[in-house]
Amino acid sequence: EAGVAQSPRYKIIEKRQSVAFWCNPISGHATLYWYQQILGQGPKLLIQFQNNGVVDDSQLPKDRFSAERLKGVDSTLKIQPAKLEDSAVYLCASSWDREYANTGELFFGEGSRLTVL
Amino acid sequence: QKEVEQDPGPLSVPEGAIVSLNCTYSNSAFQYFMWYRQYSRKGPELLMYTYSSGNKEDGRFTAQVDKSSKYISLFIRDSQPSDSATYLCAMSAVSNTGKLIFGQGTTLQVKP
């Protein structure tokens, strides 16, 4: 079974530029998550999708971050304009359904590492 | 105060040692408790999951949850160099299905 795919793995941009990250979840997984992991910290949930609807985006900085999951499969996370403090690893994760994440059946991709200069 | 507190370490032990990793939390609504392992430049992967209080054992790993103290632990017996990684505790509440709150992570190094 293929895992969660993310691209690009690494991105370096100047502040105020824009960047987009792509995620392809495990086939059949209804729930998709974007987490932000700043160096030395644990992952922090940015947004949670159930199929193509947003369940929780309470911690997404909506003035600069946006995310979509068209057709309930792939997802894109965009940052525009980027700030220095956005330097982090952006992890995509998926689960069969929301309840499965509670029991640890949450599968992460390898992440997209962003450096903002 | 953070909802979940975890000592970041780093923790360095000799091969074969028993390792104890811990997290404390403040939200009494947490019912699901997980430990994830994260190797450098990789995504977290699930090690152990426990519901409510109690112990759970899986090979060299034992997870303990003490809800009365709001304290969870992960024990690693006969630690190996391959156990060198960052260990993240994570928790969630029934009312907030699928939203995991992670600790900061503890970096462990097991020296041969």
Coordinates of N, CA and C in Angstrom, one line a residue:
Chain A
E1 N 0.9 -1.2 0.0 CA 0.0 0.0 0.0 C 0.9 1.2 0.0
A2 N 0.7 2.1 -1.0 CA 1.5 3.3 -1.0 C 1.1 4.2 0.2
G3 N 2.1 5.0 0.6 CA 2.0 5.9 1.7 C 1.5 7.2 1.3
V4 N 1.5 8.2 2.2 CA 1.1 9.6 1.9 C 2.3 10.2 1.2
A5 N 2.0 10.8 0.0 CA 3.0 11.4 -0.8 C 2.9 12.9 -0.7
Q6 N 4.1 13.5 -0.6 CA 4.2 15.0 -0.5 C 5.2 15.5 -1.4
S7 N 5.0 16.7 -1.9 CA 6.0 17.4 -2.7 C 5.8 18.9 -2.7
P8 N 6.9 19.7 -2.8 CA 8.3 19.2 -2.9 C 8.8 18.8 -1.5
R9 N 9.9 18.1 -1.4 CA 10.4 17.8 -0.1 C 11.1 19.0 0.5
Y10 N 11.7 19.8 -0.3 CA 12.5 21.0 0.2 C 12.1 22.2 -0.6
K11 N 12.0 23.3 0.0 CA 11.8 24.6 -0.7 C 12.4 25.7 0.1
I12 N 13.2 26.6 -0.6 CA 13.7 27.8 0.0 C 13.2 29.0 -0.8
I13 N 12.6 29.9 0.0 CA 12.1 31.1 -0.7 C 12.5 32.3 0.1
E14 N 12.3 33.5 -0.5 CA 12.5 34.8 0.2 C 11.2 35.2 0.9
K15 N 11.3 35.9 2.0 CA 10.1 36.4 2.7 C 9.3 37.2 1.7
R16 N 8.0 37.1 1.9 CA 7.0 37.8 1.0 C 6.7 37.0 -0.3
Q17 N 7.5 36.0 -0.6 CA 7.2 35.2 -1.7 C 6.1 34.2 -1.4
S18 N 5.6 33.5 -2.4 CA 4.6 32.5 -2.1 C 5.1 31.1 -2.4
V19 N 4.4 30.1 -1.8 CA 4.8 28.7 -2.0 C 3.6 27.8 -1.9
A20 N 3.7 26.7 -2.5 CA 2.5 25.7 -2.5 C 3.1 24.3 -2.2
F21 N 2.4 23.6 -1.4 CA 2.8 22.2 -1.1 C 1.6 21.3 -1.5
W22 N 2.0 20.1 -2.0 CA 1.0 19.2 -2.5 C 1.0 17.9 -1.7
C23 N -0.2 17.3 -1.5 CA -0.3 16.1 -0.7 C -1.2 15.1 -1.4
N24 N -0.8 13.9 -1.6 CA -1.7 12.8 -2.0 C -1.9 11.8 -0.9
P25 N -3.0 11.7 -0.3 CA -3.2 10.8 0.8 C -3.2 9.3 0.4
I26 N -3.3 8.4 1.4 CA -3.5 7.0 1.1 C -4.8 6.8 0.4
S27 N -4.9 6.0 -0.6 CA -6.1 5.7 -1.3 C -7.2 5.3 -0.4
G28 N -8.4 6.0 -0.5 CA -9.6 5.6 0.3 C -9.7 6.4 1.6
H29 N -8.7 7.1 2.0 CA -8.7 7.8 3.2 C -9.5 9.1 3.1
A30 N -10.6 9.2 4.0 CA -11.5 10.3 3.9 C -11.0 11.6 4.6
T31 N -10.1 11.4 5.6 CA -9.7 12.5 6.4 C -8.3 12.9 6.1
L32 N -8.0 14.1 5.8 CA -6.7 14.6 5.5 C -6.3 15.8 6.4
Y33 N -5.1 15.8 6.9 CA -4.6 16.8 7.8 C -3.4 17.5 7.3
W34 N -3.2 18.8 7.6 CA -2.0 19.5 7.4 C -1.5 19.9 8.8
Y35 N -0.3 19.5 9.1 CA 0.4 19.9 10.4 C 1.6 20.7 10.1
Q36 N 1.9 21.7 11.0 CA 3.1 22.5 10.9 C 4.0 22.0 12.0
Q37 N 5.3 21.7 11.7 CA 6.2 21.3 12.7 C 7.4 22.2 12.7
I38 N 7.5 23.1 13.6 CA 8.7 24.0 13.7 C 9.8 23.3 14.4
L39 N 11.0 23.6 14.0 CA 12.2 22.9 14.6 C 12.2 22.8 16.1
G40 N 12.3 21.6 16.6 CA 12.3 21.5 18.1 C 10.9 21.4 18.7
Q41 N 9.9 21.4 17.9 CA 8.5 21.4 18.5 C 7.8 20.2 17.9
G42 N 6.6 19.9 18.5 CA 5.8 18.8 18.0 C 4.9 19.4 16.9
P43 N 4.3 18.5 16.1 CA 3.4 19.0 15.0 C 2.2 19.7 15.6
K44 N 1.8 20.8 14.9 CA 0.6 21.5 15.3 C -0.4 21.5 14.1
L45 N -1.7 21.1 14.4 CA -2.7 21.0 13.4 C -3.0 22.3 12.8
L46 N -2.9 22.4 11.4 CA -3.3 23.6 10.8 C -4.7 23.5 10.2
I47 N -5.0 22.4 9.6 CA -6.3 22.2 9.0 C -6.7 20.8 8.8
Q48 N -7.9 20.4 9.0 CA -8.4 19.1 8.9 C -9.6 19.0 7.9
F49 N -9.5 18.1 6.9 CA -10.5 18.0 5.9 C -11.2 16.6 6.1
Q50 N -12.5 16.6 5.9 CA -13.3 15.4 5.8 C -13.8 15.3 4.4
N51 N -13.3 14.4 3.6 CA -13.6 14.4 2.2 C -13.1 15.8 1.6
N52 N -14.0 16.6 1.0 CA -13.5 17.9 0.5 C -14.0 19.0 1.4
G53 N -14.6 18.7 2.6 CA -15.0 19.8 3.5 C -14.1 20.0 4.6
V54 N -14.0 21.3 5.1 CA -13.1 21.6 6.2 C -13.8 21.3 7.5
V55 N -13.1 20.6 8.4 CA -13.7 20.2 9.7 C -13.1 21.2 10.7
D56 N -11.9 21.5 10.6 CA -11.2 22.4 11.6 C -10.1 23.1 11.0
D57 N -10.2 24.4 11.0 CA -9.1 25.3 10.5 C -8.9 26.4 11.5
S58 N -9.1 26.1 12.8 CA -9.0 27.1 13.8 C -7.6 27.7 14.0
Q59 N -6.6 26.9 13.7 CA -5.2 27.3 13.9 C -4.5 27.7 12.6
L60 N -5.3 27.8 11.5 CA -4.7 28.2 10.3 C -4.6 29.7 10.2
P61 N -3.5 30.3 10.0 CA -3.4 31.8 9.8 C -4.0 32.2 8.5
K62 N -5.2 32.5 8.5 CA -6.0 32.6 7.3 C -5.6 33.9 6.5
D63 N -4.9 34.8 7.1 CA -4.5 36.0 6.3 C -3.4 35.6 5.3
R64 N -2.7 34.5 5.5 CA -1.6 34.1 4.6 C -1.6 32.7 4.2
F65 N -2.3 31.8 4.9 CA -2.4 30.4 4.6 C -3.7 30.1 3.9
S66 N -3.7 29.2 3.0 CA -5.0 28.7 2.4 C -4.7 27.2 2.1
A67 N -5.8 26.5 2.1 CA -5.7 25.0 1.7 C -7.0 24.6 1.1
E68 N -6.9 23.7 0.2 CA -8.0 23.1 -0.5 C -7.8 21.6 -0.7
R69 N -9.0 21.0 -0.9 CA -8.9 19.5 -1.2 C -10.1 19.3 -2.1
L70 N -9.8 19.6 -3.4 CA -10.8 19.4 -4.4 C -11.0 17.9 -4.7
K71 N -12.2 17.6 -4.9 CA -12.6 16.2 -5.3 C -12.3 15.2 -4.1
G72 N -12.0 15.7 -2.9 CA -11.8 14.9 -1.8 C -10.6 13.9 -1.8
V73 N -9.6 14.2 -2.7 CA -8.4 13.4 -2.7 C -7.2 14.2 -2.4
D74 N -6.5 14.7 -3.5 CA -5.3 15.5 -3.3 C -5.6 16.8 -2.5
S75 N -4.6 17.4 -1.9 CA -4.8 18.6 -1.2 C -3.6 19.5 -1.5
T76 N -3.8 20.8 -1.5 CA -2.7 21.8 -1.7 C -2.8 22.8 -0.5
L77 N -1.6 23.1 0.1 CA -1.5 24.1 1.1 C -0.6 25.2 0.5
K78 N -1.1 26.5 0.6 CA -0.4 27.6 0.0 C -0.1 28.6 1.1
I79 N 1.0 29.3 1.0 CA 1.4 30.3 1.9 C 1.7 31.6 1.0
Q80 N 1.0 32.7 1.3 CA 1.3 33.9 0.5 C 0.8 35.1 1.3
P81 N 1.7 36.0 1.7 CA 3.1 36.0 1.5 C 3.8 35.3 2.7
A82 N 4.9 34.7 2.5 CA 5.6 33.9 3.5 C 6.3 34.9 4.5
K83 N 6.4 34.5 5.7 CA 7.2 35.2 6.7 C 8.3 34.3 7.2
L84 N 9.3 34.9 7.9 CA 10.4 34.1 8.4 C 9.9 33.0 9.3
E85 N 8.9 33.3 10.2 CA 8.4 32.4 11.2 C 7.6 31.2 10.5
D86 N 7.4 31.2 9.2 CA 6.8 30.1 8.5 C 7.8 29.0 8.2
S87 N 9.1 29.2 8.5 CA 10.1 28.2 8.3 C 9.7 27.0 9.2
A88 N 9.5 25.9 8.6 CA 9.0 24.7 9.3 C 8.9 23.5 8.3
V89 N 8.6 22.4 8.9 CA 8.2 21.2 8.1 C 6.7 21.1 8.0
Y90 N 6.1 21.0 6.8 CA 4.7 20.9 6.7 C 4.4 19.4 6.4
L91 N 3.7 18.8 7.4 CA 3.4 17.4 7.3 C 1.9 17.2 6.9
C92 N 1.7 16.3 5.9 CA 0.4 15.9 5.5 C 0.2 14.5 6.1
A93 N -1.0 14.3 6.6 CA -1.4 13.0 7.2 C -2.8 12.6 6.7
S94 N -3.1 11.3 6.8 CA -4.4 10.9 6.4 C -4.9 9.7 7.2
S95 N -6.2 9.6 7.4 CA -6.8 8.4 8.1 C -8.1 8.0 7.4
W96 N -8.5 6.8 7.6 CA -9.7 6.3 7.0 C -10.9 7.2 7.3
D97 N -11.0 7.6 8.5 CA -12.0 8.5 9.0 C -11.5 9.2 10.2
R98 N -12.3 10.2 10.7 CA -11.8 11.0 11.8 C -11.5 10.2 13.1
E99 N -12.4 9.2 13.3 CA -12.3 8.4 14.5 C -11.0 7.6 14.5
Y100 N -10.5 7.2 13.4 CA -9.3 6.3 13.3 C -8.1 7.1 13.8
A101 N -8.1 8.4 13.6 CA -6.9 9.2 14.1 C -6.8 9.1 15.6
N102 N -8.0 9.1 16.3 CA -7.9 9.0 17.7 C -7.3 7.7 18.2
T103 N -7.3 6.7 17.5 CA -6.7 5.4 17.9 C -5.3 5.2 17.2
G104 N -4.7 6.3 16.7 CA -3.4 6.3 16.2 C -3.3 5.9 14.8
E105 N -4.4 5.6 14.1 CA -4.3 5.1 12.7 C -4.3 6.4 11.8
L106 N -3.2 7.1 12.0 CA -3.0 8.4 11.3 C -1.6 8.2 10.7
F107 N -1.6 8.4 9.3 CA -0.4 8.1 8.6 C 0.2 9.4 8.0
F108 N 1.4 9.6 8.3 CA 2.1 10.9 7.9 C 2.9 10.6 6.7
G109 N 3.0 11.7 5.9 CA 4.0 11.8 4.8 C 5.4 12.2 5.4
E110 N 6.4 12.3 4.5 CA 7.7 12.6 5.0 C 7.9 14.1 5.2
G111 N 6.9 14.9 4.8 CA 7.0 16.3 5.0 C 7.6 17.1 3.9
S112 N 7.2 18.4 3.9 CA 7.9 19.4 3.0 C 8.6 20.4 3.9
R113 N 9.9 20.5 3.7 CA 10.7 21.4 4.6 C 10.8 22.8 3.9
L114 N 10.3 23.8 4.6 CA 10.3 25.2 4.0 C 11.3 26.0 4.8
T115 N 12.2 26.7 4.1 CA 13.1 27.7 4.7 C 12.7 29.0 4.1
V116 N 12.4 30.0 4.9 CA 12.1 31.4 4.4 C 13.3 32.3 4.8
L117 N 13.9 32.9 3.8 CA 15.1 33.7 4.1 C 14.7 35.2 4.1
Chain B
Q1 N 0.1 28.1 29.7 CA 0.5 26.7 29.9 C 0.0 25.9 28.7
K2 N 1.0 25.1 28.2 CA 0.7 24.2 27.0 C -0.2 23.1 27.5
E3 N -1.1 22.6 26.6 CA -2.0 21.5 26.9 C -1.2 20.2 27.2
V4 N -0.1 20.1 26.5 CA 0.8 18.9 26.7 C 2.2 19.3 26.8
E5 N 2.8 18.8 27.9 CA 4.2 19.2 28.2 C 5.1 17.9 28.1
Q6 N 6.2 18.1 27.4 CA 7.2 17.0 27.3 C 8.6 17.5 27.3
D7 N 9.4 16.9 28.1 CA 10.8 17.3 28.2 C 11.5 17.0 26.9
P8 N 12.1 18.1 26.3 CA 12.7 17.9 25.0 C 14.0 17.1 25.0
G9 N 14.6 16.9 26.2 CA 15.9 16.2 26.2 C 17.0 17.2 25.7
P10 N 18.1 16.7 25.1 CA 18.2 15.3 24.6 C 18.5 14.3 25.7
L11 N 18.1 13.1 25.5 CA 18.4 12.0 26.4 C 19.4 11.0 25.8
S12 N 20.5 10.8 26.4 CA 21.5 9.9 25.9 C 21.7 8.7 26.9
V13 N 21.6 7.5 26.3 CA 21.7 6.3 27.2 C 22.6 5.3 26.5
P14 N 23.2 4.3 27.2 CA 24.0 3.3 26.6 C 23.0 2.2 26.1
E15 N 23.5 1.5 25.1 CA 22.7 0.3 24.6 C 22.4 -0.6 25.7
G16 N 21.1 -1.1 25.7 CA 20.7 -2.1 26.7 C 20.0 -1.4 27.9
A17 N 20.0 -0.1 28.0 CA 19.4 0.6 29.1 C 17.9 0.6 29.0
I18 N 17.3 0.8 30.1 CA 15.8 1.1 30.1 C 15.6 2.6 30.0
V19 N 14.7 2.9 29.1 CA 14.5 4.4 28.9 C 13.0 4.7 29.3
S20 N 12.9 5.8 30.0 CA 11.6 6.3 30.4 C 11.3 7.7 29.8
L21 N 10.2 7.8 29.1 CA 9.8 9.0 28.5 C 8.5 9.4 29.0
N22 N 8.3 10.7 29.3 CA 7.1 11.1 30.0 C 6.4 12.3 29.4
C23 N 5.1 12.5 29.6 CA 4.4 13.7 29.2 C 3.4 14.0 30.3
T24 N 3.1 15.2 30.5 CA 2.0 15.6 31.4 C 1.0 16.5 30.5
Y25 N -0.2 16.5 31.0 CA -1.2 17.3 30.2 C -2.2 17.9 31.2
S26 N -2.9 18.9 30.7 CA -3.8 19.7 31.5 C -5.3 19.5 31.2
N27 N -5.6 19.0 30.0 CA -7.0 18.8 29.6 C -7.5 17.5 30.0
S28 N -8.4 17.5 31.0 CA -9.0 16.3 31.5 C -9.9 15.6 30.5
A29 N -10.2 16.2 29.4 CA -11.1 15.6 28.4 C -10.3 14.6 27.5
F30 N -9.0 14.6 27.6 CA -8.2 13.7 26.8 C -8.5 12.3 27.2
Q31 N -8.8 11.4 26.2 CA -9.1 10.0 26.5 C -8.2 9.1 25.7
Y32 N -7.7 9.6 24.6 CA -6.8 8.8 23.7 C -5.4 9.3 23.8
F33 N -4.5 8.3 24.0 CA -3.1 8.7 24.2 C -2.2 7.8 23.3
M34 N -1.3 8.5 22.6 CA -0.5 7.8 21.6 C 1.0 8.2 21.8
W35 N 1.9 7.4 21.4 CA 3.3 7.7 21.3 C 3.7 7.4 19.8
Y36 N 4.3 8.5 19.2 CA 4.8 8.4 17.9 C 6.4 8.5 18.0
R37 N 7.0 7.8 17.0 CA 8.4 7.9 16.8 C 8.7 8.6 15.5
Q38 N 9.7 9.5 15.6 CA 10.0 10.3 14.4 C 11.5 10.3 14.2
Y39 N 11.9 9.6 13.1 CA 13.3 9.6 12.7 C 13.6 10.9 12.0
S40 N 14.9 11.3 11.9 CA 15.3 12.5 11.3 C 14.8 12.6 9.9
R41 N 14.2 13.7 9.5 CA 13.7 14.0 8.2 C 12.7 13.0 7.7
K42 N 12.0 12.4 8.6 CA 10.8 11.5 8.3 C 9.6 12.0 9.0
G43 N 8.4 11.5 8.6 CA 7.2 11.8 9.3 C 7.1 10.9 10.6
P44 N 6.2 11.3 11.5 CA 6.0 10.5 12.7 C 5.3 9.2 12.3
E45 N 5.6 8.1 13.1 CA 4.9 6.9 12.9 C 4.5 6.4 14.3
L46 N 3.3 5.7 14.3 CA 2.7 5.3 15.5 C 3.5 4.2 16.2
L47 N 3.8 4.3 17.5 CA 4.4 3.2 18.3 C 3.3 2.5 19.1
M48 N 2.6 3.3 19.9 CA 1.7 2.7 20.9 C 0.4 3.6 21.0
Y49 N -0.7 3.0 21.2 CA -1.9 3.7 21.5 C -2.6 3.1 22.7
T50 N -3.1 4.0 23.6 CA -3.8 3.5 24.8 C -5.1 4.4 24.9
Y51 N -6.2 3.7 25.3 CA -7.4 4.4 25.6 C -7.6 4.5 27.1
S52 N -7.9 5.7 27.6 CA -8.1 6.0 29.0 C -6.9 5.5 29.8
S53 N -7.1 5.0 31.0 CA -6.0 4.7 31.9 C -5.6 3.3 31.7
G54 N -4.4 3.0 32.2 CA -3.9 1.6 32.2 C -2.6 1.4 31.5
N55 N -2.1 0.2 31.3 CA -0.9 -0.1 30.7 C -1.1 -0.9 29.4
K56 N -0.1 -0.8 28.5 CA -0.1 -1.6 27.3 C 1.3 -2.0 27.0
E57 N 1.5 -3.2 26.6 CA 2.8 -3.7 26.3 C 2.9 -4.2 24.9
D58 N 4.0 -3.9 24.2 CA 4.2 -4.4 22.8 C 5.7 -4.6 22.6
G59 N 6.1 -5.8 22.8 CA 7.5 -6.1 22.7 C 8.3 -5.4 23.7
R60 N 9.3 -4.6 23.3 CA 10.2 -3.9 24.3 C 9.5 -2.6 24.8
F61 N 8.4 -2.3 24.3 CA 7.7 -1.0 24.6 C 6.5 -1.2 25.5
T62 N 6.4 -0.3 26.6 CA 5.3 -0.3 27.5 C 4.8 1.1 27.6
A63 N 3.5 1.3 27.4 CA 2.9 2.6 27.6 C 2.0 2.6 28.8
Q64 N 2.1 3.6 29.6 CA 1.3 3.7 30.8 C 0.6 5.1 30.8
V65 N -0.7 5.0 31.3 CA -1.5 6.3 31.4 C -2.0 6.3 32.8
D66 N -1.8 7.5 33.5 CA -2.4 7.7 34.8 C -3.2 9.0 34.7
K67 N -4.5 8.8 34.5 CA -5.4 10.0 34.2 C -5.6 10.8 35.5
S68 N -5.5 10.1 36.7 CA -5.6 10.9 37.9 C -4.5 11.9 38.1
S69 N -3.3 11.6 37.6 CA -2.2 12.5 37.7 C -2.0 13.3 36.4
K70 N -2.7 12.9 35.4 CA -2.6 13.6 34.0 C -1.1 13.4 33.6
Y71 N -0.7 12.1 33.5 CA 0.7 11.8 33.3 C 0.7 10.5 32.5
I72 N 1.5 10.5 31.4 CA 1.7 9.3 30.6 C 3.2 9.0 30.4
S73 N 3.5 7.7 30.2 CA 4.9 7.3 30.1 C 5.0 6.3 29.0
L74 N 6.2 6.2 28.5 CA 6.6 5.2 27.5 C 8.0 4.6 28.1
F75 N 8.0 3.3 28.2 CA 9.2 2.7 28.7 C 9.8 1.8 27.5
I76 N 11.1 1.9 27.3 CA 11.7 1.1 26.3 C 12.7 0.2 27.0
R77 N 12.6 -1.1 26.9 CA 13.5 -2.0 27.5 C 14.6 -2.4 26.5
D78 N 15.8 -2.8 27.0 CA 16.8 -3.2 26.2 C 17.0 -2.3 24.9
S79 N 17.2 -1.0 25.2 CA 17.3 0.0 24.1 C 18.4 -0.4 23.1
Q80 N 18.1 -0.1 21.9 CA 19.0 -0.3 20.8 C 19.4 1.0 20.1
P81 N 20.5 1.0 19.4 CA 20.9 2.2 18.6 C 19.8 2.6 17.6
S82 N 19.1 1.6 17.1 CA 18.0 1.9 16.1 C 16.8 2.6 16.8
D83 N 16.8 2.7 18.1 CA 15.7 3.4 18.8 C 16.0 4.9 18.9
S84 N 17.2 5.3 18.4 CA 17.6 6.7 18.4 C 16.6 7.5 17.5
A85 N 15.9 8.4 18.1 CA 14.9 9.1 17.3 C 14.2 10.1 18.3
T86 N 13.3 10.9 17.8 CA 12.5 11.8 18.6 C 11.1 11.1 18.9
Y87 N 10.8 11.1 20.2 CA 9.5 10.4 20.6 C 8.5 11.5 21.0
L88 N 7.4 11.4 20.3 CA 6.3 12.4 20.5 C 5.1 11.8 21.2
C89 N 4.6 12.4 22.3 CA 3.4 11.9 22.8 C 2.3 12.7 22.1
A90 N 1.1 12.2 22.0 CA 0.0 12.8 21.4 C -1.3 12.4 22.1
M91 N -2.3 13.3 22.1 CA -3.5 13.0 22.8 C -4.7 13.6 22.1
S92 N -5.9 13.1 22.3 CA -7.1 13.6 21.7 C -8.3 13.4 22.6
A93 N -9.3 14.2 22.5 CA -10.5 14.1 23.2 C -11.6 13.5 22.3
V94 N -12.6 12.8 22.9 CA -13.7 12.2 22.2 C -14.4 13.3 21.4
S95 N -14.6 14.5 22.1 CA -15.4 15.6 21.5 C -14.7 16.2 20.3
N96 N -13.4 16.0 20.1 CA -12.7 16.6 19.1 C -12.0 15.6 18.2
T97 N -12.9 14.8 17.6 CA -12.4 13.6 16.9 C -11.4 13.9 15.8
G98 N -10.3 13.2 15.9 CA -9.2 13.3 14.9 C -8.2 14.4 15.2
K99 N -8.5 15.3 16.1 CA -7.5 16.4 16.4 C -6.6 16.0 17.4
L100 N -5.3 15.7 17.0 CA -4.3 15.3 18.0 C -3.5 16.5 18.5
I101 N -3.3 16.5 19.8 CA -2.4 17.5 20.4 C -1.1 16.8 20.7
F102 N 0.0 17.3 20.1 CA 1.3 16.7 20.3 C 2.1 17.4 21.4
G103 N 3.0 16.7 22.1 CA 4.0 17.2 22.9 C 5.2 17.7 22.0
Q104 N 6.1 18.3 22.7 CA 7.3 18.9 22.0 C 8.2 17.8 21.4
G105 N 8.2 16.6 22.0 CA 9.0 15.6 21.5 C 10.3 15.5 22.4
T106 N 10.7 14.3 22.7 CA 12.0 14.0 23.4 C 13.0 13.3 22.4
T107 N 14.1 13.9 22.3 CA 15.2 13.3 21.4 C 16.0 12.3 22.2
L108 N 16.0 11.1 21.7 CA 16.7 10.0 22.4 C 17.9 9.5 21.5
Q109 N 19.0 9.4 22.2 CA 20.2 8.8 21.5 C 20.6 7.6 22.3
V110 N 20.7 6.4 21.6 CA 21.2 5.2 22.3 C 22.6 4.9 21.7
K111 N 23.6 4.9 22.6 CA 24.9 4.8 22.1 C 25.4 3.3 22.2
P112 N 26.0 2.8 21.1 CA 26.5 1.4 21.1 C 27.5 1.1 22.2

